[in-house]
């Protein structure tokens, strides 16, 4: 009984929820075995019997350390209060503190802890320690400062980052002042063009920017561009990356590299008949041939890197100097990323199945081990290749972002941040101490997934994340905002809680683990303001009230999709019912396109692949779609948007035409939502969606190409006509430039 009580209290202290209500209102209590497994994933216990000792360690921790690992405050929340802990026998003795501001200004003063408000006392390892409330009354400037406490004898007691964050995230001036904008939301890999190598690339992205701006758009939205696994190119999901800090090298435009212009060997290879035949086949392919693209690009890139080392690195050219500056700027993060992929390629060369740290020799699993250090000394060229690839990725992405600013886009590139990383990738290797092991992020049972979901992605351990002063979280945000005018945070509820599923357990047997919402939300605002980046929170599904309140307070845009914006009677909400602080769209990568939804192609596909979990749900959704179509026509009719010849008549369902698709987009353009995103798939009439949740090999996810080549977008009649109507509703970047 005592052990069970300690387990319950330990779980609560560790942020494991006591239970949750599902979408049907039923309450699911977290049982003791599940709590024990999640606590083991946090490395707090090995079994339930360890709970009393682990609880004591957690309760000791705030007294054992003189300062917390980090303190984060909203700039408007002054006075700022945090705890200091000292030995009871020293409480009446004079200590000193210093505060070093981000600006370089430095303050210091004496401090007698006993003169402060005492919060609590506890004996830790036989020593009585007292905790006091330190209060900084004056408002501090926004920035990352450092507070340091010195003991009475002058020795360093502790030092911590003191982060003062702005109260709101950045918004572009036009949106902040009540303006509304629109943009194109593109799966970059899906873009066809005359010049790419069978996959959309960063040069295509610059072309999309110019096309979108000419049409009056203020944003270009993209799938996550995170680094994947170039040695396993078939692992194409951008939501299960190797690293969220770096970029997918398959998006490089090889022929745009300056080394390509210099390297005659590479040019002869690429311009040769055999290679051009390969490229023609890659371009013609209906789906992105990831292995073929990877072989073609990496072969040429390896030659270009050898040229770079001989022509530039060996001679210390200005080009090599720019590379060195990039390497220094990205620091330890780039070192670890490059090391990981060089080590992985090394072991895969001997055994293709030897992927990831679990398949490496044991002494390579620690990034700071002697074996890893020795590898780094002996394999400089391979590591340098990975750094060089990322340098060019960033140069090309930066060029596209710069072009968006040059053509006057209010937002520019709108990037996407996945909820976590693959367990066998670079970030998981580097941050193994901050990630929970033996669990995956997922979702509890719902209508579509009555058994729940486990996405297999490791979550941050909230305790260890705080011990790291939130560095992994902040680095991830900053890396993704470097060239972004806007960033979408996938599953933004993760700022408050994530659903953890123990390895091998049914997803229905998971539980929510809570995170420090106030700290994480303020850090989002901090990084947003530092980068000048708008933030969108993907808040679909069940969203706790606290998260909604935090999004609103921080000016993070909500994410509203047409299909889900229906009232209790099943009627589509009018444009006036949408919130202003929102991004609105008809659909997204995980949902059917307008044409697919209209024809119920998505339902037929799910039925054929046996994705309906129950016959009752299958029958209900199939029966509901005709009613939903009529309700959408009725909503358009109320706005006077029905195309000529179309009526909201249940007996005469019209086909999905470019005019009807445009009417739906104009309907959304009339909402007060600050940003409208339009998928080219919906404008061009595509039926197939980018990703079909619940499938892996059963459906060609993340590889379906757009039918219309990029060179034809600007003159495409449906897109041109829609752009004119969106200008009437929302204005346009081109009009402002004029």
XYZ file of C-alpha atoms in Angstrom:
738
model
C 0.000 0.000 0.000
C 2.846 2.370 0.912
C 4.573 1.525 -2.367
C 1.419 2.177 -4.403
C 0.906 5.517 -2.678
C 4.526 6.504 -3.381
C 4.114 5.417 -7.006
C 0.996 7.549 -7.380
C 2.684 10.586 -5.800
C 5.825 10.050 -7.874
C 3.780 9.837 -11.061
C 1.976 13.047 -10.166
C 5.265 14.769 -9.356
C 6.680 13.581 -12.683
C 3.746 15.073 -14.582
C 1.966 11.831 -15.466
C -1.744 12.528 -15.625
C -4.045 10.618 -13.309
C -6.293 9.985 -16.265
C -8.097 11.644 -19.140
C -11.513 11.938 -20.757
C -11.733 10.527 -24.279
C -13.746 12.105 -27.096
C -16.826 10.204 -25.968
C -16.571 11.610 -22.445
C -15.450 8.371 -20.793
C -12.741 8.698 -18.138
C -9.603 6.539 -18.372
C -7.566 6.316 -15.184
C -3.822 5.757 -15.443
C -3.204 2.407 -13.779
C -0.146 1.565 -11.689
C 1.601 -0.645 -14.291
C 1.350 2.084 -16.936
C 2.584 4.729 -14.489
C 5.522 2.495 -13.562
C 6.497 1.974 -17.208
C 6.359 5.702 -17.958
C 8.424 6.462 -14.856
C 10.951 3.894 -16.060
C 11.047 5.686 -19.432
C 12.017 8.818 -17.488
C 14.775 6.788 -15.832
C 13.241 7.455 -12.412
C 12.513 3.835 -11.452
C 13.289 0.324 -12.595
C 10.180 -1.064 -10.915
C 7.352 0.122 -8.688
C 9.432 -0.800 -5.613
C 11.850 2.031 -6.459
C 9.122 4.662 -6.169
C 9.728 5.816 -2.531
C 13.437 6.435 -3.127
C 12.787 8.141 -6.471
C 10.140 10.354 -4.903
C 12.579 11.375 -2.194
C 15.185 12.295 -4.825
C 12.692 14.469 -6.713
C 11.560 16.179 -3.527
C 15.184 16.769 -2.525
C 16.145 18.291 -5.870
C 14.767 21.844 -5.375
C 16.683 22.060 -2.079
C 19.893 20.390 -3.195
C 20.595 22.933 -5.944
C 21.163 26.562 -5.029
C 19.244 27.716 -8.115
C 16.809 26.092 -10.529
C 18.259 24.990 -13.888
C 16.563 27.910 -15.640
C 13.986 30.602 -14.996
C 11.654 31.843 -17.746
C 9.355 34.849 -17.419
C 6.982 36.897 -19.519
C 8.470 40.385 -19.627
C 5.176 41.832 -18.372
C 5.097 39.506 -15.347
C 7.423 41.624 -13.169
C 8.182 41.217 -10.334
C 9.986 38.013 -11.259
C 10.224 35.429 -8.488
C 12.405 32.328 -8.272
C 13.793 30.159 -5.499
C 17.274 30.045 -4.038
C 18.341 27.275 -1.658
C 21.149 27.439 0.906
C 22.375 25.508 3.892
C 20.345 26.473 6.945
C 23.520 27.390 8.821
C 24.426 29.874 6.059
C 21.009 31.502 5.706
C 21.902 34.484 7.894
C 25.298 34.980 6.267
C 25.979 37.389 3.429
C 25.976 35.886 -0.065
C 26.418 37.769 -3.329
C 24.627 37.637 -6.633
C 25.370 38.950 -10.097
C 23.052 39.504 -13.025
C 24.662 39.729 -16.449
C 22.249 41.079 -19.043
C 22.268 39.960 -22.653
C 23.432 43.501 -23.495
C 26.620 43.004 -21.457
C 25.488 45.186 -18.565
C 26.319 43.634 -15.192
C 24.802 44.146 -11.761
C 25.834 42.656 -8.433
C 24.863 43.081 -4.806
C 25.041 41.369 -1.410
C 22.233 39.088 -0.280
C 21.263 37.626 3.089
C 18.849 34.766 2.352
C 17.258 34.899 5.800
C 16.020 38.413 4.988
C 13.875 36.982 2.176
C 10.564 35.158 2.381
C 11.257 31.561 3.428
C 9.350 28.934 1.499
C 10.394 25.601 3.012
C 13.124 23.579 4.733
C 14.334 20.038 4.084
C 17.166 17.775 5.171
C 19.120 16.601 2.143
C 21.877 14.011 2.626
C 21.932 14.838 6.326
C 22.230 18.607 5.791
C 19.418 21.020 6.621
C 18.703 23.274 3.656
C 16.263 26.161 3.335
C 14.580 27.569 0.267
C 13.834 31.285 -0.080
C 11.872 33.364 -2.560
C 14.076 35.796 -4.461
C 12.108 38.665 -5.989
C 13.315 40.931 -8.787
C 10.865 43.822 -8.733
C 11.895 45.870 -11.782
C 11.066 44.906 -15.336
C 14.045 43.468 -17.187
C 14.635 43.769 -20.930
C 13.738 40.891 -23.194
C 16.740 38.617 -23.572
C 18.633 35.666 -22.161
C 20.431 36.915 -19.077
C 22.470 35.027 -16.467
C 21.907 35.078 -12.724
C 24.722 33.774 -10.519
C 24.770 33.166 -6.765
C 27.967 33.092 -4.697
C 28.374 31.445 -1.299
C 29.551 33.418 1.777
C 33.140 32.338 1.138
C 32.975 33.696 -2.412
C 32.739 30.304 -4.073
C 30.308 29.822 -6.947
C 27.065 28.365 -5.609
C 25.114 28.166 -8.883
C 24.431 29.984 -12.139
C 21.349 29.844 -14.339
C 19.924 31.355 -17.526
C 17.252 33.930 -16.759
C 15.103 34.246 -19.871
C 12.805 37.236 -20.211
C 10.413 36.651 -23.096
C 8.100 39.036 -24.934
C 4.417 38.722 -24.130
C 3.445 37.935 -27.714
C 4.905 36.199 -30.712
C 5.982 38.214 -33.712
C 3.419 39.014 -36.371
C 4.237 40.745 -39.662
C 3.162 44.399 -39.493
C 0.403 43.979 -42.050
C -1.201 41.125 -40.116
C -0.603 42.729 -36.732
C -2.458 45.820 -37.958
C -5.543 43.837 -38.961
C -4.628 42.913 -42.517
C -5.328 39.524 -44.070
C -3.143 37.574 -46.458
C -3.144 34.357 -48.456
C -0.548 31.930 -49.694
C 0.129 28.690 -51.535
C 0.742 25.564 -49.435
C 3.085 23.246 -51.344
C 4.595 19.809 -50.827
C 8.021 20.713 -52.190
C 8.988 17.158 -53.205
C 5.817 17.032 -55.348
C 6.784 19.900 -57.655
C 7.437 19.068 -61.283
C 9.664 21.324 -63.340
C 11.611 21.067 -66.580
C 14.942 21.356 -64.799
C 14.674 19.485 -61.489
C 15.950 15.929 -61.019
C 12.630 14.233 -60.348
C 11.926 15.957 -57.034
C 11.132 19.568 -56.219
C 14.193 21.443 -55.000
C 15.268 24.758 -53.513
C 15.538 26.410 -56.934
C 11.963 25.339 -57.608
C 11.102 26.905 -54.253
C 12.540 30.234 -55.370
C 10.451 29.888 -58.548
C 7.327 29.170 -56.494
C 8.027 32.303 -54.465
C 8.225 34.435 -57.596
C 5.102 32.845 -59.093
C 3.123 33.177 -55.861
C 4.144 36.792 -55.413
C 3.168 37.603 -59.002
C -0.262 36.125 -58.259
C -0.544 38.291 -55.143
C 0.270 35.707 -52.472
C 2.090 36.679 -49.288
C 3.263 33.230 -48.199
C 4.561 29.927 -49.516
C 3.816 27.068 -47.129
C 5.911 23.905 -47.183
C 6.032 20.400 -45.789
C 8.735 19.907 -43.134
C 12.147 20.246 -44.761
C 13.871 18.345 -41.942
C 16.892 16.148 -42.588
C 15.864 12.577 -43.343
C 18.047 9.534 -44.039
C 19.878 9.907 -47.383
C 21.233 6.356 -47.091
C 17.632 5.115 -46.711
C 15.810 7.401 -49.145
C 12.618 5.347 -49.039
C 12.074 6.711 -45.511
C 10.310 9.710 -46.981
C 8.004 10.878 -44.181
C 9.009 14.445 -43.282
C 7.322 13.944 -39.901
C 9.785 11.240 -38.795
C 13.115 12.947 -39.460
C 16.662 12.203 -38.450
C 17.021 15.809 -37.324
C 14.779 18.835 -37.013
C 17.840 21.112 -36.875
C 19.045 20.477 -40.420
C 17.714 20.040 -43.927
C 16.929 17.242 -46.378
C 19.817 17.101 -48.842
C 17.594 15.736 -51.619
C 16.161 19.262 -51.976
C 19.535 20.559 -53.164
C 19.680 21.856 -56.727
C 22.968 20.210 -57.659
C 23.487 22.248 -60.810
C 23.115 25.522 -58.882
C 26.117 24.810 -56.665
C 29.129 26.993 -57.507
C 31.290 23.868 -57.440
C 29.240 22.467 -60.328
C 30.165 25.428 -62.514
C 33.835 24.808 -61.686
C 33.995 21.016 -61.918
C 34.335 19.830 -65.505
C 34.185 16.158 -64.471
C 30.777 16.611 -62.827
C 29.412 18.645 -65.736
C 30.498 16.054 -68.272
C 28.857 13.320 -66.219
C 25.564 15.181 -65.797
C 25.376 16.432 -69.364
C 26.182 13.026 -70.779
C 23.525 11.030 -72.586
C 23.343 8.247 -69.986
C 22.833 10.597 -67.061
C 20.334 12.743 -68.959
C 18.337 9.608 -69.737
C 18.245 8.837 -66.015
C 17.059 12.361 -65.250
C 14.366 12.244 -67.911
C 12.998 9.045 -66.388
C 13.036 10.553 -62.897
C 11.138 13.606 -64.153
C 8.551 11.533 -66.021
C 7.805 9.245 -63.104
C 4.309 9.626 -61.657
C 5.718 9.285 -58.122
C 8.963 10.591 -56.683
C 11.549 7.847 -57.090
C 13.458 8.569 -53.894
C 16.141 5.873 -54.331
C 16.753 6.979 -57.917
C 16.903 10.652 -56.975
C 19.252 9.912 -54.072
C 21.633 7.869 -56.225
C 21.785 10.546 -58.901
C 22.279 13.472 -56.547
C 24.637 11.883 -54.034
C 26.900 10.531 -56.756
C 27.405 13.989 -58.241
C 27.518 15.709 -54.850
C 30.340 13.408 -53.726
C 32.363 14.458 -56.779
C 31.629 18.121 -56.146
C 32.681 17.820 -52.519
C 35.993 16.250 -53.562
C 36.456 19.193 -55.918
C 35.653 21.613 -53.071
C 38.252 20.072 -50.790
C 40.941 20.158 -53.474
C 40.130 23.533 -55.042
C 39.004 25.503 -51.986
C 39.735 23.898 -48.633
C 43.305 23.002 -49.526
C 43.958 26.524 -50.825
C 42.060 28.484 -48.188
C 39.872 30.303 -50.715
C 37.161 32.821 -49.864
C 34.610 30.114 -50.647
C 36.268 27.873 -48.051
C 36.196 30.789 -45.636
C 32.446 31.124 -46.037
C 32.110 27.420 -45.320
C 34.260 27.744 -42.205
C 32.093 30.615 -40.987
C 28.978 28.474 -41.413
C 30.566 25.570 -39.526
C 31.550 27.882 -36.675
C 28.081 29.446 -36.573
C 26.246 26.113 -36.329
C 28.692 24.850 -33.749
C 28.239 21.653 -31.763
C 24.847 20.881 -33.310
C 26.401 20.565 -36.778
C 29.337 18.565 -35.432
C 27.033 15.969 -33.873
C 24.739 15.804 -36.895
C 27.625 15.315 -39.329
C 29.234 12.744 -37.064
C 26.038 10.751 -36.794
C 25.484 10.478 -40.524
C 29.147 9.784 -41.243
C 29.208 6.988 -38.638
C 25.929 5.585 -39.921
C 27.164 5.573 -43.529
C 30.388 3.911 -42.380
C 28.664 0.982 -40.701
C 26.013 0.642 -43.397
C 28.799 0.281 -45.988
C 29.785 -2.932 -44.237
C 26.231 -4.074 -43.512
C 23.211 -2.284 -45.034
C 21.097 -3.376 -42.064
C 23.422 -1.705 -39.552
C 21.412 1.486 -39.314
C 21.280 3.655 -36.220
C 23.013 3.499 -32.837
C 21.196 0.316 -31.809
C 23.007 -1.506 -34.659
C 26.402 0.111 -34.065
C 29.084 -1.204 -31.715
C 28.243 -0.278 -28.139
C 31.031 2.274 -27.747
C 29.604 4.399 -30.578
C 26.252 4.957 -28.901
C 27.597 7.779 -26.733
C 28.446 10.873 -28.830
C 31.208 11.763 -26.356
C 32.862 8.365 -26.243
C 36.481 7.743 -27.104
C 35.453 5.643 -30.077
C 33.462 8.529 -31.534
C 36.341 10.943 -30.960
C 38.702 8.543 -32.719
C 36.268 8.164 -35.624
C 36.098 11.945 -35.973
C 39.898 12.152 -36.234
C 40.123 9.352 -38.782
C 37.162 10.251 -41.022
C 37.423 13.984 -41.511
C 36.465 13.879 -45.202
C 33.248 11.933 -44.599
C 32.212 14.248 -41.754
C 33.167 17.282 -43.816
C 30.917 15.993 -46.619
C 27.894 16.076 -44.310
C 28.722 19.617 -43.151
C 29.253 20.770 -46.730
C 25.881 19.358 -47.806
C 24.117 21.230 -45.025
C 25.957 24.429 -45.846
C 24.664 24.357 -49.396
C 21.169 23.381 -48.258
C 21.077 26.409 -46.030
C 22.513 28.691 -48.700
C 19.825 27.641 -51.172
C 16.984 27.861 -48.647
C 18.240 31.262 -47.517
C 18.217 32.434 -51.133
C 14.558 31.458 -51.496
C 13.703 33.234 -48.240
C 15.600 36.307 -49.379
C 13.696 36.273 -52.663
C 10.422 36.251 -50.750
C 11.481 39.415 -48.953
C 12.673 41.044 -52.179
C 9.318 40.544 -53.902
C 7.484 42.057 -50.935
C 5.785 39.050 -49.371
C 4.319 39.944 -45.981
C 5.044 36.471 -44.581
C 7.406 34.674 -46.953
C 8.355 31.057 -46.342
C 5.964 29.232 -44.012
C 7.776 26.174 -42.658
C 6.538 23.212 -40.650
C 7.976 21.720 -37.446
C 7.361 18.004 -36.825
C 6.303 16.954 -33.325
C 9.428 14.850 -32.717
C 12.195 12.855 -34.386
C 12.911 9.277 -35.388
C 14.309 7.216 -32.518
C 17.271 6.073 -34.639
C 18.277 9.461 -36.008
C 20.835 12.172 -35.329
C 18.814 14.236 -32.862
C 17.879 11.177 -30.800
C 21.574 10.214 -30.654
C 22.697 13.674 -29.622
C 19.925 14.283 -27.111
C 19.630 10.756 -25.772
C 19.777 12.115 -22.208
C 16.865 14.502 -22.770
C 14.588 12.034 -24.549
C 12.498 9.389 -22.853
C 13.303 5.835 -23.923
C 10.976 2.901 -24.322
C 7.937 5.027 -25.187
C 6.449 6.633 -28.270
C 4.318 9.707 -28.802
C 0.787 8.938 -29.905
C -2.884 9.659 -29.373
C -5.641 8.034 -27.307
C -8.540 6.172 -28.920
C -10.967 8.201 -31.018
C -13.579 7.684 -33.740
C -11.006 7.028 -36.460
C -8.591 5.041 -34.288
C -10.521 3.227 -31.549
C -7.336 1.436 -30.496
C -5.371 4.696 -30.280
C -2.167 5.599 -32.110
C 1.553 5.232 -31.484
C 3.677 7.242 -33.902
C 6.885 5.697 -32.593
C 8.596 9.037 -31.950
C 10.432 9.555 -28.641
C 9.236 12.493 -26.519
C 11.340 14.885 -24.509
C 11.428 13.977 -20.820
C 10.010 17.106 -19.139
C 12.411 16.826 -16.178
C 15.533 16.306 -18.220
C 14.453 18.971 -20.706
C 14.307 21.506 -17.880
C 17.646 20.281 -16.526
C 19.035 21.126 -19.970
C 17.586 24.655 -19.549
C 15.269 23.791 -22.481
C 18.212 23.991 -24.897
C 17.036 21.168 -27.199
C 13.607 22.790 -27.502
C 15.011 26.253 -28.080
C 17.622 25.073 -30.586
C 14.910 23.289 -32.532
C 12.728 26.382 -32.683
C 15.608 28.676 -33.623
C 16.882 26.348 -36.354
C 13.467 26.167 -37.984
C 12.859 29.909 -37.733
C 16.210 30.914 -39.273
C 14.732 31.385 -42.737
C 11.024 31.224 -41.963
C 8.543 34.057 -42.052
C 6.104 31.694 -40.339
C 6.400 28.367 -38.555
C 3.667 25.821 -37.945
C 4.138 23.811 -34.758
C 2.691 20.375 -35.399
C 0.549 19.096 -32.494
C 0.935 22.336 -30.534
C -0.743 20.662 -27.544
C 2.727 19.241 -26.887
C 3.546 22.528 -25.167
C 1.298 21.288 -22.362
C 1.005 17.520 -22.680
C 1.868 14.536 -24.857
C 0.303 11.112 -24.934
C 3.010 8.547 -24.127
C 2.586 4.908 -25.125
C 4.907 2.326 -23.522
C 6.866 0.233 -25.997
C 4.978 -2.954 -26.836
C 1.756 -1.783 -25.192
C -1.510 -1.031 -26.909
C -1.915 2.699 -27.620
C -5.105 2.500 -25.580
C -2.900 1.817 -22.548
C -0.989 5.076 -22.724
C -1.249 8.179 -20.564
C -0.716 11.918 -20.832
C 2.514 13.408 -19.538
C 2.432 17.110 -18.755
C 4.997 19.733 -19.679
C 5.674 23.233 -18.283
C 3.278 25.127 -20.552
C 4.121 28.603 -19.246
C 7.856 28.140 -19.804
C 7.593 26.483 -23.221
C 5.014 28.947 -24.504
C 7.156 31.894 -23.417
C 10.175 30.351 -25.133
C 8.162 30.077 -28.353
C 7.468 33.811 -28.049
C 11.144 34.497 -27.318
C 12.407 32.648 -30.389
C 9.588 34.027 -32.547
C 10.474 37.613 -31.681
C 14.210 36.965 -32.117
C 13.672 35.532 -35.605
C 10.776 37.786 -36.677
C 8.673 34.686 -37.290
C 4.891 34.286 -37.187
C 3.772 31.138 -35.319
C 0.844 28.855 -36.143
C -0.222 26.170 -33.678
C -1.718 22.995 -35.158
C -4.534 22.643 -32.638
C -6.857 20.162 -34.320
C -8.669 17.660 -32.152
C -9.191 17.863 -28.397
C -7.331 20.910 -27.119
C -7.133 21.712 -23.387
C -8.537 25.101 -22.421
C -5.145 26.120 -21.019
C -3.542 25.633 -24.435
C -6.233 27.661 -26.202
C -5.724 30.461 -23.676
C -1.951 30.372 -24.132
C -2.233 30.480 -27.934
C -4.533 33.488 -27.738
C -2.366 35.302 -25.189
C 0.791 34.758 -27.237
C -0.777 35.684 -30.610
C -0.121 32.185 -31.977
C -2.536 31.585 -34.840
C -5.024 28.754 -34.470
C -5.266 26.211 -37.309
C -8.761 25.959 -38.812
C -9.715 23.557 -41.587
C -12.971 23.790 -43.514
C -13.980 20.143 -43.096
C -14.027 20.461 -39.301
C -15.702 23.862 -39.050
C -19.278 22.672 -38.640
C -21.804 23.511 -35.929
C -23.659 21.018 -33.744
C -26.308 20.633 -36.440
C -23.769 19.722 -39.115
C -23.957 23.070 -40.916
C -20.767 24.656 -42.135
C -19.991 27.750 -40.117
C -20.264 31.073 -41.960
C -17.059 33.011 -42.588
C -17.939 35.471 -39.824
C -17.783 32.646 -37.245
C -14.077 32.000 -37.791
C -11.576 33.626 -35.409
C -9.298 36.381 -36.644
C -6.200 34.958 -34.936
C -6.151 31.930 -37.182
C -4.837 30.284 -40.298
C -7.628 28.845 -42.416
C -7.480 26.270 -45.206
C -9.778 23.882 -46.993
C -7.591 20.840 -46.380
C -4.084 19.723 -45.568
C -1.613 16.926 -46.305
C -3.316 14.367 -44.013
C -6.827 15.010 -45.355
C -8.548 14.513 -48.707
C -8.200 17.154 -51.387
C -11.337 19.067 -52.325
C -11.886 16.816 -55.344
C -11.204 13.696 -53.300
C -13.573 14.795 -50.549
C -16.304 15.876 -52.971
C -16.341 12.537 -54.787
C -15.892 10.555 -51.535
C -12.745 9.102 -53.080
C -11.115 9.218 -49.659
C -13.868 7.054 -48.165
C -13.649 4.530 -50.999
C -9.879 4.369 -50.549
C -10.126 3.832 -46.805
C -12.757 1.165 -47.395
C -10.605 -0.638 -49.963
C -7.614 -0.595 -47.629
C -9.738 -1.712 -44.666
C -8.876 1.389 -42.644
C -12.289 1.809 -41.056
C -11.951 0.404 -37.561
C -15.630 -0.516 -37.323
C -18.461 -1.194 -39.745
C -20.587 1.316 -37.826
C -18.082 4.118 -38.428
C -17.731 3.165 -42.085
C -21.503 3.273 -42.642
C -21.874 6.520 -40.712
C -19.175 8.392 -42.636
C -20.294 7.132 -46.029
C -23.861 8.138 -45.235
C -22.794 11.560 -43.967
C -20.815 12.691 -47.014
C -23.810 13.461 -49.294
C -25.326 15.578 -46.531
C -22.015 17.383 -45.992
C -21.771 18.204 -49.703
C -25.240 19.747 -49.669
C -24.458 21.657 -46.480
C -21.336 23.100 -48.089
C -23.323 24.173 -51.157
C -25.878 25.772 -48.832
C -23.106 27.661 -47.022
C -21.792 28.936 -50.358
C -25.306 29.934 -51.372
C -25.756 31.995 -48.202
C -22.634 33.926 -49.206
C -23.798 34.335 -52.803
C -20.852 32.259 -53.998
C -22.492 29.379 -55.863
C -21.122 29.251 -59.413
C -23.567 29.782 -62.225
C -25.685 26.718 -62.909
C -25.074 25.102 -59.508
C -27.755 24.838 -56.855
C -27.877 23.398 -53.343
C -30.174 20.634 -54.530
C -29.791 17.173 -52.901
C -31.122 15.557 -56.062
C -28.528 17.168 -58.339
C -25.005 17.016 -56.947
C -22.707 18.914 -59.328
C -19.189 17.780 -60.179
C -16.221 19.459 -58.544
C -15.172 22.087 -61.080
C -12.489 24.793 -60.966
C -15.282 27.334 -60.421
C -16.687 25.410 -57.461
C -13.242 24.892 -55.940
C -12.574 28.620 -56.322
C -15.889 29.445 -54.647
C -14.851 27.368 -51.632
C -11.507 29.169 -51.399
C -13.246 32.557 -51.688
C -15.640 31.481 -48.926
C -12.610 30.927 -46.704
C -11.020 34.170 -47.905
C -14.001 36.035 -46.447
C -13.219 34.833 -42.943
C -11.464 37.273 -40.611
C -8.625 34.728 -40.293
C -5.302 36.478 -40.827
C -3.893 33.881 -43.181
C -5.516 31.678 -45.835
C -3.489 28.863 -47.356
C -4.456 27.275 -50.679
C -3.192 23.878 -51.863
C -2.271 23.645 -55.562
C -3.817 20.155 -55.488
C -7.206 21.759 -54.813
C -6.802 24.324 -57.574
C -5.595 21.763 -60.123
C -8.327 19.252 -59.273
C -6.144 16.448 -57.866
C -8.034 13.616 -56.159
C -5.210 11.992 -54.231
C -3.971 13.360 -50.901
C -0.319 13.609 -49.952
C -0.524 11.261 -46.987
C -3.101 8.722 -45.884
C -2.815 8.296 -42.097
C -2.818 4.699 -40.966
C -0.838 3.473 -43.972
C 2.810 2.925 -44.773
C 3.432 0.737 -47.825
C -0.266 0.354 -48.663
C -0.449 3.883 -50.095
C 2.174 6.032 -51.873
C 2.561 8.590 -49.101
C 4.874 11.589 -49.485
C 5.753 10.851 -53.089
C 2.804 11.856 -55.285
C 3.691 14.593 -57.769
C 1.593 17.515 -58.932
C 0.350 17.099 -62.487
C 0.919 20.730 -63.508
C 4.597 21.689 -63.986
C 5.803 24.759 -62.127
C 6.464 26.631 -65.372
C 2.713 26.567 -66.102
C 1.442 27.741 -62.707
C 1.430 31.458 -63.388
C -0.614 31.088 -66.559
C -2.839 28.272 -65.333
C -6.406 29.537 -65.861
C -7.820 28.165 -62.599
C -4.983 29.519 -60.465
C -4.935 32.886 -62.240
C -8.700 33.278 -61.877
C -8.598 32.317 -58.200
C -5.764 34.762 -57.523
C -7.857 37.621 -58.945
C -10.759 36.752 -56.669
C -8.505 36.439 -53.632
C -7.118 39.874 -54.455
C -10.652 41.250 -54.298
C -11.141 39.676 -50.863
C -7.716 40.090 -49.273
C -5.484 42.381 -51.288
C -2.139 41.237 -52.630
C 1.587 41.619 -52.320
C 1.849 42.607 -55.974
C -0.656 45.409 -55.497
C 1.319 46.816 -52.565
C 4.538 46.691 -54.541
C 2.857 48.561 -57.364
